[in-house]
Coordinates of C-alpha atoms in Angstrom, one line a residue:
M276 CA 38.9 -32.8 21.7
L277 CA 35.1 -32.8 21.1
D278 CA 34.3 -32.4 17.3
T279 CA 30.7 -31.3 16.6
T280 CA 31.2 -30.6 12.9
N281 CA 28.7 -33.3 12.0
A282 CA 25.5 -32.5 13.9
N283 CA 24.5 -36.2 13.8
N284 CA 27.8 -37.7 14.8
Y285 CA 30.0 -35.9 17.3
S286 CA 33.5 -37.4 17.7
Y287 CA 35.7 -37.5 20.8
I288 CA 39.1 -39.0 20.3
T289 CA 41.9 -39.6 22.9
K290 CA 45.1 -41.7 22.7
D291 CA 43.2 -44.5 24.4
L292 CA 39.6 -44.3 23.1
E293 CA 37.6 -43.2 20.1
I294 CA 34.0 -42.3 21.0
H295 CA 31.2 -41.1 18.7
V296 CA 28.0 -39.6 19.9
L297 CA 25.5 -40.9 17.4
G298 CA 22.6 -38.6 16.7
G299 CA 24.1 -35.7 18.6
I300 CA 22.4 -34.4 21.8
K301 CA 19.2 -32.7 22.7
F302 CA 19.2 -29.1 23.9
S303 CA 16.1 -29.5 26.1
N304 CA 15.7 -31.4 29.4
L305 CA 18.9 -30.1 30.9
E306 CA 18.5 -32.4 33.9
R307 CA 19.6 -35.3 31.7
M308 CA 22.2 -36.1 29.0
R309 CA 20.7 -39.0 27.1
V310 CA 23.1 -40.2 24.3
T311 CA 24.0 -43.1 22.1
L312 CA 27.7 -43.9 22.2
S313 CA 29.9 -45.8 19.9
I314 CA 33.2 -46.7 21.7
K315 CA 36.3 -48.4 20.5
K316 CA 40.1 -48.3 20.6
P317 CA 41.7 -46.1 17.9
K318 CA 42.4 -48.2 14.8
S319 CA 40.4 -51.1 16.1
N320 CA 37.3 -52.8 14.7
N321 CA 36.0 -54.0 18.1
V322 CA 33.1 -51.4 18.6
M323 CA 30.7 -51.2 21.5
R324 CA 27.4 -49.3 21.1
H325 CA 25.3 -48.2 24.1
S326 CA 22.5 -45.8 24.9
I327 CA 22.9 -44.1 28.3
D328 CA 22.1 -41.1 30.4
L329 CA 25.6 -39.6 31.2
Y330 CA 24.1 -38.0 34.3
N331 CA 23.2 -41.3 35.9
D332 CA 26.1 -42.4 38.0
N333 CA 25.0 -46.0 38.5
T334 CA 24.5 -46.8 34.8
I335 CA 27.9 -45.0 34.1
E336 CA 29.7 -47.4 36.4
R337 CA 28.1 -50.4 34.8
L338 CA 29.1 -49.1 31.4
V339 CA 32.7 -48.5 32.5
R340 CA 33.0 -52.1 33.6
K341 CA 31.4 -53.4 30.4
V342 CA 33.6 -51.3 28.1
A343 CA 36.8 -52.3 30.0
E344 CA 35.9 -55.9 29.7
R345 CA 34.7 -55.8 26.1
I346 CA 37.6 -53.8 24.5
E347 CA 40.2 -54.8 27.1
I348 CA 41.2 -51.4 28.7
G349 CA 41.5 -50.2 32.2
T350 CA 38.4 -49.0 34.1
S351 CA 40.1 -45.8 35.3
V352 CA 40.9 -44.8 31.7
V353 CA 37.3 -45.4 30.6
R354 CA 35.8 -43.6 33.6
E355 CA 38.1 -40.5 33.1
T356 CA 37.4 -40.4 29.4
L357 CA 33.6 -40.5 29.9
Q358 CA 33.8 -37.9 32.6
N359 CA 35.7 -35.6 30.3
L360 CA 33.3 -36.3 27.4
T361 CA 30.4 -35.4 29.7
S362 CA 32.0 -32.1 30.7
E363 CA 32.7 -31.2 27.0
L364 CA 29.1 -32.1 26.0
E365 CA 27.7 -30.1 28.9
Q366 CA 29.8 -27.0 28.0
Y367 CA 28.8 -27.4 24.3
R368 CA 25.1 -27.6 25.1
I369 CA 25.3 -24.5 27.4
E370 CA 27.1 -22.5 24.7
Q371 CA 24.5 -23.5 22.0
I372 CA 21.6 -22.6 24.2
D373 CA 23.2 -19.2 25.0
K374 CA 23.8 -18.7 21.3
E375 CA 20.1 -19.4 20.5
Q376 CA 18.9 -17.0 23.2
E377 CA 21.2 -14.2 22.0
V378 CA 19.2 -11.2 20.8
P379 CA 20.7 -9.8 17.6
A380 CA 22.6 -6.7 18.3
P381 CA 21.0 -3.6 16.6
K382 CA 23.0 -2.4 13.6
L383 CA 24.8 0.9 14.1
L384 CA 24.2 3.1 11.1
S385 CA 27.0 5.1 9.6
T386 CA 26.6 8.9 9.2
K387 CA 26.0 8.3 5.5
E388 CA 23.4 5.6 6.1
Q389 CA 21.6 7.7 8.7
K390 CA 21.4 10.7 6.3
A391 CA 20.1 8.6 3.4
A392 CA 17.4 7.1 5.6
E393 CA 16.4 10.5 7.0
A394 CA 16.2 12.0 3.4
F395 CA 14.0 9.1 2.4
L396 CA 11.6 9.6 5.3
K397 CA 11.4 13.4 4.6
D398 CA 10.2 12.9 1.0
K399 CA 6.7 14.2 0.4
D400 CA 5.9 11.0 -1.6
L401 CA 7.0 8.7 1.2
L402 CA 4.3 6.1 1.0
K403 CA 4.5 5.9 -2.8
N404 CA 8.3 5.6 -2.7
T405 CA 8.1 3.0 0.1
N406 CA 5.7 0.9 -1.9
E407 CA 7.9 1.0 -5.0
L408 CA 11.0 0.1 -2.9
I409 CA 9.1 -2.9 -1.3
G410 CA 8.4 -4.1 -4.9
K411 CA 12.1 -3.7 -5.8
S412 CA 13.0 -5.8 -2.7
G413 CA 11.3 -8.8 -4.2
V414 CA 7.6 -8.5 -3.3
I415 CA 5.7 -9.2 -6.5
G416 CA 2.3 -7.5 -6.9
E417 CA 0.0 -7.2 -3.9
E418 CA 0.6 -3.4 -4.1
T419 CA -2.0 -2.5 -1.4
N420 CA -1.6 -5.5 0.9
R421 CA 2.2 -5.2 1.0
L422 CA 2.1 -1.5 2.0
L423 CA -0.7 -2.2 4.5
M424 CA 1.3 -5.0 6.0
Y425 CA 4.5 -2.9 6.1
L426 CA 2.8 -0.1 8.0
I427 CA 1.2 -2.6 10.4
F428 CA 4.6 -4.0 11.1
T429 CA 6.0 -0.5 11.6
S430 CA 3.3 0.2 14.2
R431 CA 5.1 -2.3 16.5
K432 CA 7.2 0.8 17.7
T433 CA 4.0 2.6 18.9
S434 CA 2.1 2.3 22.1
N435 CA -0.9 0.8 20.2
P436 CA 0.5 -1.6 17.6
L437 CA -1.7 -3.1 14.9
H438 CA -2.1 -6.7 13.9
C439 CA -2.9 -8.6 10.7
I440 CA -4.0 -11.9 9.4
S441 CA -3.4 -13.0 5.8
L442 CA -6.2 -15.0 4.3
G443 CA -6.5 -17.0 1.1
S444 CA -6.6 -20.4 -0.5
S445 CA -3.9 -22.9 0.0
G446 CA -0.8 -22.1 -2.1
V447 CA -1.7 -18.5 -3.1
G448 CA 1.3 -17.0 -1.3
K449 CA 0.0 -15.9 2.2
T450 CA 3.2 -17.1 4.0
H451 CA 5.4 -15.8 1.1
L452 CA 4.0 -12.3 1.4
Q453 CA 4.4 -12.2 5.2
S454 CA 7.9 -13.6 4.9
K455 CA 9.0 -11.1 2.3
V456 CA 7.6 -8.1 4.0
S457 CA 9.0 -9.2 7.4
E458 CA 12.5 -9.3 5.8
L459 CA 12.2 -5.5 5.7
I460 CA 12.0 -5.4 9.5
P461 CA 15.3 -5.6 11.5
D462 CA 16.0 -9.1 13.0
E463 CA 16.3 -7.7 16.5
D464 CA 12.7 -6.4 16.3
K465 CA 10.9 -9.7 15.3
I466 CA 10.3 -13.2 16.5
E467 CA 9.2 -15.9 14.1
I468 CA 7.1 -18.8 15.4
T469 CA 6.4 -22.2 13.8
V470 CA 5.2 -24.2 16.9
L471 CA 5.1 -23.2 20.5
S472 CA 3.8 -24.9 23.6
A473 CA 0.8 -23.4 25.4
N474 CA 2.9 -21.9 28.2
A475 CA 5.9 -20.8 26.2
F476 CA 4.9 -17.1 26.1
Y477 CA 4.9 -16.9 29.9
Y478 CA 8.6 -17.8 30.1
F479 CA 10.0 -15.0 28.0
N480 CA 11.8 -12.3 30.1
R481 CA 9.5 -9.6 31.3
T482 CA 10.3 -7.1 28.6
E483 CA 11.7 -9.4 26.0
L484 CA 8.6 -9.1 23.7
K485 CA 8.1 -5.4 24.2
N486 CA 7.5 -3.6 20.8
K487 CA 8.3 -6.8 19.0
L488 CA 6.7 -8.2 15.8
I489 CA 5.5 -11.8 16.3
L490 CA 5.3 -13.7 13.1
I491 CA 3.2 -16.9 13.0
E492 CA 3.7 -18.9 9.8
D493 CA 0.5 -20.9 10.1
L494 CA -2.2 -20.2 12.8
D495 CA -3.2 -23.9 12.6
G496 CA 0.2 -24.8 14.1
A497 CA 0.0 -22.3 16.9
E498 CA -3.5 -22.8 18.3
S499 CA -2.1 -23.5 21.8
V500 CA -0.6 -19.9 22.1
L501 CA -3.5 -18.0 20.6
Y502 CA -5.1 -17.2 23.9
P503 CA -2.0 -15.6 25.5
L504 CA -1.4 -13.8 22.2
R505 CA -4.9 -12.3 22.3
E506 CA -4.3 -11.2 25.9
L507 CA -1.0 -9.5 24.9
Q508 CA -2.8 -7.8 22.0
S509 CA -5.7 -6.5 24.2
K510 CA -4.2 -6.0 27.6
K511 CA -0.5 -5.6 26.6
K512 CA 0.5 -7.9 29.4
I513 CA 0.0 -11.6 30.5
T514 CA 0.6 -13.1 33.9
K515 CA 0.7 -16.7 35.0
T516 CA 0.9 -18.0 38.6
V517 CA 3.0 -21.1 39.2
V518 CA 4.1 -23.0 42.3
H519 CA 7.8 -23.4 42.9
K520 CA 10.0 -25.1 45.5
D521 CA 13.1 -23.2 46.7
T522 CA 16.4 -24.9 47.6
K523 CA 15.2 -25.5 51.1
G524 CA 12.1 -27.3 49.9
N525 CA 9.7 -24.5 50.8
T526 CA 6.7 -24.0 48.4
K527 CA 6.4 -20.5 47.0
T528 CA 3.9 -18.9 44.6
I529 CA 5.6 -17.1 41.7
H530 CA 4.0 -14.7 39.2
L531 CA 5.4 -14.8 35.7
T532 CA 4.6 -11.6 33.9
V533 CA 5.4 -10.7 30.3
E534 CA 4.8 -7.2 29.0
G535 CA 3.8 -5.9 25.6
P536 CA 2.8 -4.2 23.5
I537 CA 3.4 -6.5 20.5
S538 CA 2.3 -6.6 16.8
V539 CA 1.1 -10.0 15.6
S540 CA 0.9 -11.3 12.1
G541 CA -0.3 -14.7 11.0
C542 CA -1.6 -16.7 8.0
T543 CA -4.5 -19.1 7.6
T544 CA -7.0 -20.5 5.1
Q545 CA -9.7 -20.8 7.8
E546 CA -11.1 -17.3 8.6
S547 CA -14.1 -18.4 10.7
I548 CA -12.1 -20.6 13.1
Y549 CA -10.0 -17.7 14.3
E550 CA -12.8 -15.2 14.8
D551 CA -11.5 -13.9 18.2
N552 CA -8.1 -13.2 16.6
S553 CA -9.6 -11.8 13.4
N554 CA -11.6 -9.2 15.5
R555 CA -8.3 -7.8 16.8
S556 CA -6.6 -7.8 13.4
F557 CA -6.7 -6.3 9.9
L558 CA -7.8 -9.0 7.5
L559 CA -5.6 -9.0 4.4
Y560 CA -7.1 -11.1 1.6
I561 CA -4.4 -12.3 -0.8
D562 CA -4.9 -11.4 -4.5
E563 CA -5.9 -14.6 -6.3
S564 CA -6.6 -12.9 -9.6
C565 CA -5.3 -14.1 -13.0
E566 CA -3.3 -10.9 -13.3
Q567 CA -1.5 -11.6 -10.0
D568 CA -0.8 -15.2 -11.2
Q569 CA 0.8 -13.8 -14.4
K570 CA 3.0 -11.4 -12.4
I571 CA 4.3 -14.2 -10.1
M572 CA 4.9 -16.7 -13.0
Q573 CA 6.7 -14.0 -15.0
Y574 CA 9.0 -13.3 -12.0
Q575 CA 9.6 -17.1 -11.6
R576 CA 10.6 -17.3 -15.2
L577 CA 13.0 -14.3 -14.9
L578 CA 14.4 -15.9 -11.7
S579 CA 15.0 -19.2 -13.5
A580 CA 16.6 -17.4 -16.5
G581 CA 19.0 -15.6 -14.1
Q582 CA 17.6 -12.2 -15.0
V583 CA 16.6 -11.1 -11.5
N584 CA 19.2 -8.9 -9.8
K585 CA 19.1 -10.5 -6.3
E586 CA 21.9 -8.2 -5.0
E587 CA 19.8 -5.2 -5.9
E588 CA 16.8 -6.8 -4.1
F589 CA 19.0 -7.3 -1.0
I590 CA 20.3 -3.8 -1.1
N591 CA 16.8 -2.4 -1.2
A592 CA 15.6 -4.6 1.7
R593 CA 18.7 -3.6 3.7
F594 CA 17.9 0.1 3.1
I595 CA 14.3 -0.3 4.3
R596 CA 15.6 -2.0 7.4
D597 CA 17.9 1.1 8.0
V598 CA 14.8 3.3 7.6
Q599 CA 13.0 1.2 10.2
R600 CA 15.9 1.6 12.7
I601 CA 15.8 5.4 12.7
L602 CA 12.1 5.6 13.5
K603 CA 11.8 6.7 17.2
P604 CA 8.9 6.1 19.6
I605 CA 6.8 9.2 19.7
R606 CA 3.3 10.0 20.6
V607 CA 0.8 10.8 17.8
I608 CA -2.2 13.1 18.3
N609 CA -4.9 13.3 15.7
P610 CA -6.6 16.7 15.9
Y611 CA -9.2 15.7 13.3
A612 CA -10.3 12.5 15.2
M613 CA -13.6 14.0 16.2
G614 CA -14.6 14.6 12.6
L615 CA -14.0 11.0 11.6
S616 CA -16.7 8.3 11.4
L617 CA -17.3 4.9 9.8
P618 CA -20.1 3.7 7.5
E619 CA -23.1 2.2 9.3
S620 CA -22.6 -1.0 7.3
V621 CA -19.4 -1.8 9.1
F622 CA -19.8 -4.8 11.5
K623 CA -18.3 -4.5 15.0
P624 CA -18.0 -0.7 14.7
R625 CA -16.3 -0.2 18.1
R626 CA -13.3 -2.3 17.4
T627 CA -13.1 -1.3 13.7
N628 CA -13.3 2.4 14.6
S629 CA -10.3 1.8 17.0
H630 CA -8.4 0.1 14.2
Y631 CA -9.2 2.9 11.8
L632 CA -7.9 5.6 14.1
Q633 CA -4.8 3.5 15.0
F634 CA -4.0 3.0 11.3
I635 CA -4.1 6.8 10.7
E636 CA -1.7 7.2 13.7
A637 CA 0.6 4.5 12.1
V638 CA 0.8 6.5 8.9
T639 CA 1.6 9.7 10.9
F640 CA 4.2 7.8 12.9
Y641 CA 5.9 6.6 9.8
K642 CA 6.0 10.3 8.6
Q643 CA 7.6 11.5 11.8
Y644 CA 10.5 13.1 10.0
Q645 CA 8.1 15.4 8.2
R646 CA 6.4 16.7 11.3
E647 CA 7.2 19.5 13.7
C648 CA 7.7 18.2 17.2
K649 CA 5.4 19.7 19.8
Y650 CA 5.3 19.4 23.5
D651 CA 2.4 18.9 25.9
E652 CA 2.1 22.0 28.1
Q653 CA 1.2 20.0 31.2
T654 CA 3.4 16.9 30.9
G655 CA 6.2 18.2 28.6
E656 CA 5.7 15.0 26.5
E657 CA 6.9 15.3 22.9
Y658 CA 4.3 14.5 20.2
I659 CA 3.5 15.0 16.5
E660 CA 0.2 15.7 14.8
T661 CA -1.8 14.0 12.1
T662 CA -2.5 16.0 8.9
I663 CA -5.5 15.7 6.5
K664 CA -3.1 14.3 4.0
D665 CA -2.3 11.4 6.4
I666 CA -6.0 10.6 6.7
E667 CA -6.5 10.7 3.0
E668 CA -3.6 8.3 2.3
A669 CA -4.8 6.0 5.2
N670 CA -8.4 6.0 3.7
E671 CA -7.0 5.0 0.3
L672 CA -5.2 2.0 1.8
I673 CA -7.9 0.9 4.2
K674 CA -10.9 1.0 1.8
E675 CA -10.7 -2.7 1.0
V676 CA -10.4 -3.6 4.7
L677 CA -13.5 -1.5 5.6
L678 CA -15.3 -3.1 2.7
R679 CA -14.5 -6.6 3.9
K680 CA -15.5 -5.6 7.4
S681 CA -18.9 -4.4 6.0
D682 CA -19.5 -7.6 4.0
I683 CA -22.2 -10.1 5.2
L684 CA -20.1 -12.8 3.5
N685 CA -16.8 -14.1 4.7
G686 CA -13.8 -13.6 2.4
A687 CA -13.7 -17.0 0.7
C688 CA -17.4 -16.9 0.0
R689 CA -17.2 -13.4 -1.4
N690 CA -14.3 -14.4 -3.7
F691 CA -16.5 -17.3 -5.0
F692 CA -19.5 -15.0 -5.5
E693 CA -17.5 -12.4 -7.4
M694 CA -16.0 -15.1 -9.7
L695 CA -19.5 -16.6 -10.2
K696 CA -21.0 -13.2 -11.2
T697 CA -18.1 -12.5 -13.6
Y698 CA -18.6 -15.8 -15.3
L699 CA -22.3 -15.3 -15.7
K700 CA -21.9 -11.8 -17.1
T701 CA -19.2 -12.9 -19.5
N702 CA -21.3 -15.7 -20.9
T703 CA -24.6 -13.6 -20.7
Q704 CA -26.2 -16.4 -18.5
T705 CA -28.9 -15.9 -16.0
T706 CA -29.0 -19.3 -14.5
F707 CA -26.4 -22.0 -13.6
T708 CA -26.0 -25.4 -12.0
N709 CA -23.7 -26.4 -9.2
R710 CA -21.9 -28.9 -11.4
E711 CA -21.3 -26.3 -14.1
I712 CA -19.7 -23.9 -11.7
R713 CA -17.6 -26.5 -10.0
H714 CA -16.2 -27.4 -13.4
I715 CA -15.6 -23.8 -14.6
L716 CA -14.2 -22.4 -11.3
R717 CA -12.4 -25.7 -10.4
I718 CA -13.8 -25.6 -6.8
N719 CA -14.0 -28.3 -4.2
P720 CA -17.6 -29.7 -3.9
S721 CA -17.8 -29.3 -0.1
N722 CA -16.6 -25.7 -0.3
Q723 CA -19.1 -24.9 -3.0
K724 CA -21.9 -26.4 -1.0
R725 CA -20.9 -24.2 2.0
Y726 CA -20.7 -21.1 -0.1
M727 CA -24.1 -21.7 -1.8
I728 CA -25.8 -22.2 1.6
Q729 CA -24.3 -18.8 2.7
L730 CA -25.4 -17.1 -0.5
Q731 CA -28.9 -18.4 -0.2
E732 CA -29.2 -17.5 3.4
A733 CA -28.0 -13.9 2.5
G734 CA -30.6 -13.7 -0.2
L735 CA -28.0 -13.2 -2.9
V736 CA -28.7 -16.5 -4.8
R737 CA -32.0 -18.5 -5.1
K738 CA -33.3 -21.6 -6.8
A739 CA -34.8 -20.7 -10.2
K740 CA -36.3 -24.1 -11.0
G741 CA -35.8 -27.8 -10.8
N742 CA -36.2 -30.4 -8.0
K743 CA -34.1 -32.5 -5.7
Q744 CA -34.1 -35.6 -8.0
K745 CA -33.1 -33.8 -11.2
G746 CA -31.1 -31.0 -9.7
Y747 CA -31.7 -27.3 -9.4
L748 CA -31.0 -24.3 -11.6
Y749 CA -29.9 -21.2 -9.6
E750 CA -29.8 -17.5 -10.3
V751 CA -28.1 -14.5 -8.8
V752 CA -30.6 -12.2 -7.1
N753 CA -28.4 -9.1 -6.6
Y754 CA -25.3 -8.3 -8.8
A755 CA -24.6 -4.9 -7.2
D756 CA -24.5 -5.7 -3.5
Y757 CA -20.7 -5.4 -3.2
Q758 CA -20.3 -2.4 -5.5
A759 CA -23.1 -0.6 -3.6
T760 CA -21.3 -1.1 -0.3
N761 CA -18.0 0.0 -1.9
N762 CA -19.6 3.2 -3.3
Q763 CA -21.1 4.0 0.1
I764 CA -17.8 3.6 1.9
E765 CA -15.9 5.6 -0.8
T766 CA -18.4 8.4 -0.8
M767 CA -18.3 8.7 3.0
L768 CA -14.5 8.7 3.2
N769 CA -14.3 11.3 0.4
T770 CA -17.0 13.5 2.0
T771 CA -15.2 13.3 5.3
I772 CA -11.9 14.6 3.7
K773 CA -13.7 17.4 2.0
T774 CA -15.5 18.4 5.3
L775 CA -12.2 18.4 7.1
E776 CA -10.5 20.5 4.4
V777 CA -13.4 23.1 4.6
Q778 CA -13.2 23.2 8.4
S779 CA -9.4 23.5 8.3
S780 CA -9.4 26.4 5.7
S781 CA -12.0 28.4 7.8
L782 CA -9.7 28.3 10.9

């Protein structure tokens, strides 16, 4: 008899009473059932409204007498109706909670779907084809970032998953990119977070997060869980000790343990605030160029004009999810690891080197259907090996990441500096004022002040002339700093590949 069709107004109607639960019920605090009731006789205008905890027997008895007196009905009828309503609400709440906690059942692929996914993974141009298919699923532009993010998400199935943080100005599409790429991951393999309490992660089942992708829409809204997340990233396990009383009243100490590994992805505009998390992650800087703006606006126009085939996008996304489902956990060994190194300009080389090697393994893992399975002679464990081609493709994708890791400027300041240099070169200017640049680049004054301080401290910009009263003219000291670092990284990566090829051919 309980009708929950309207989430804000449940109805419970018997031959004697008509009761409405205004505002529905809460699914937390299971020890109470706080509701606001509207009670009347059917086809009567004499309505009584009352807020009450249906689990409080004393207040229920007072309500029974009050209702019986107000709408002129027997107390036994009111009491029985309220008891039945409470049971129905209780059962409904339990069902809804169980429904929310259900893990989506993995899709069972048909023989045709399995063969199509395997054929796709066996293609020699796998990464190129994957990137094209990601674009056809509705991800516009961001060719490098989207493939990087996809491979990072794929690494959740390995023993050493990778993590990423998308960075960029407000409104440039950080969350959109993460959301669209995450649609290519099966629902049963990911958990999306908007807000969580500080202790929420400790109350997952022990293996519930194992090899899952954790998606955080905005790191600013999840600050309380960043510490346990970092521990899961680094140690692949978190433990919390709590005190608990058993049914006899005895106090016991319980250890709550949740196991990883997990892959974590988040978005933020504030790179420096999340440095501890950034150190554990690939930093993906969203493309804020005019070209990318044009691509997105053109797609929006096509969408508005009804010229985007949404069904085709859905089919492509579904196919990539099928591809993800047939990837099996398998160990990856890189026989060329000893011949790999990073440029000296890279900051925090120990962690960056680990990320570099793990990303190469992620590329190999994704190509598992193109590799011969081998077995460890001592343990019998199955594994596949990295090829020079895998390293070459990984290098091509990771160049921008390594370049950013080698930069003395943070991402936002670097973007500002590159736009500044482009403007000065285009207009053949050697000097500029803060006011001029603010107007041209449409930048917030406080942000510009912060960037200019960083650039002057780095020795990339200096005051050319002027004074505090009349203002200063500034000039760029070094136009080639970024390009020089980029050339150094590219030269080293190319030299490494050539060296490995020579060594491999001589064996």
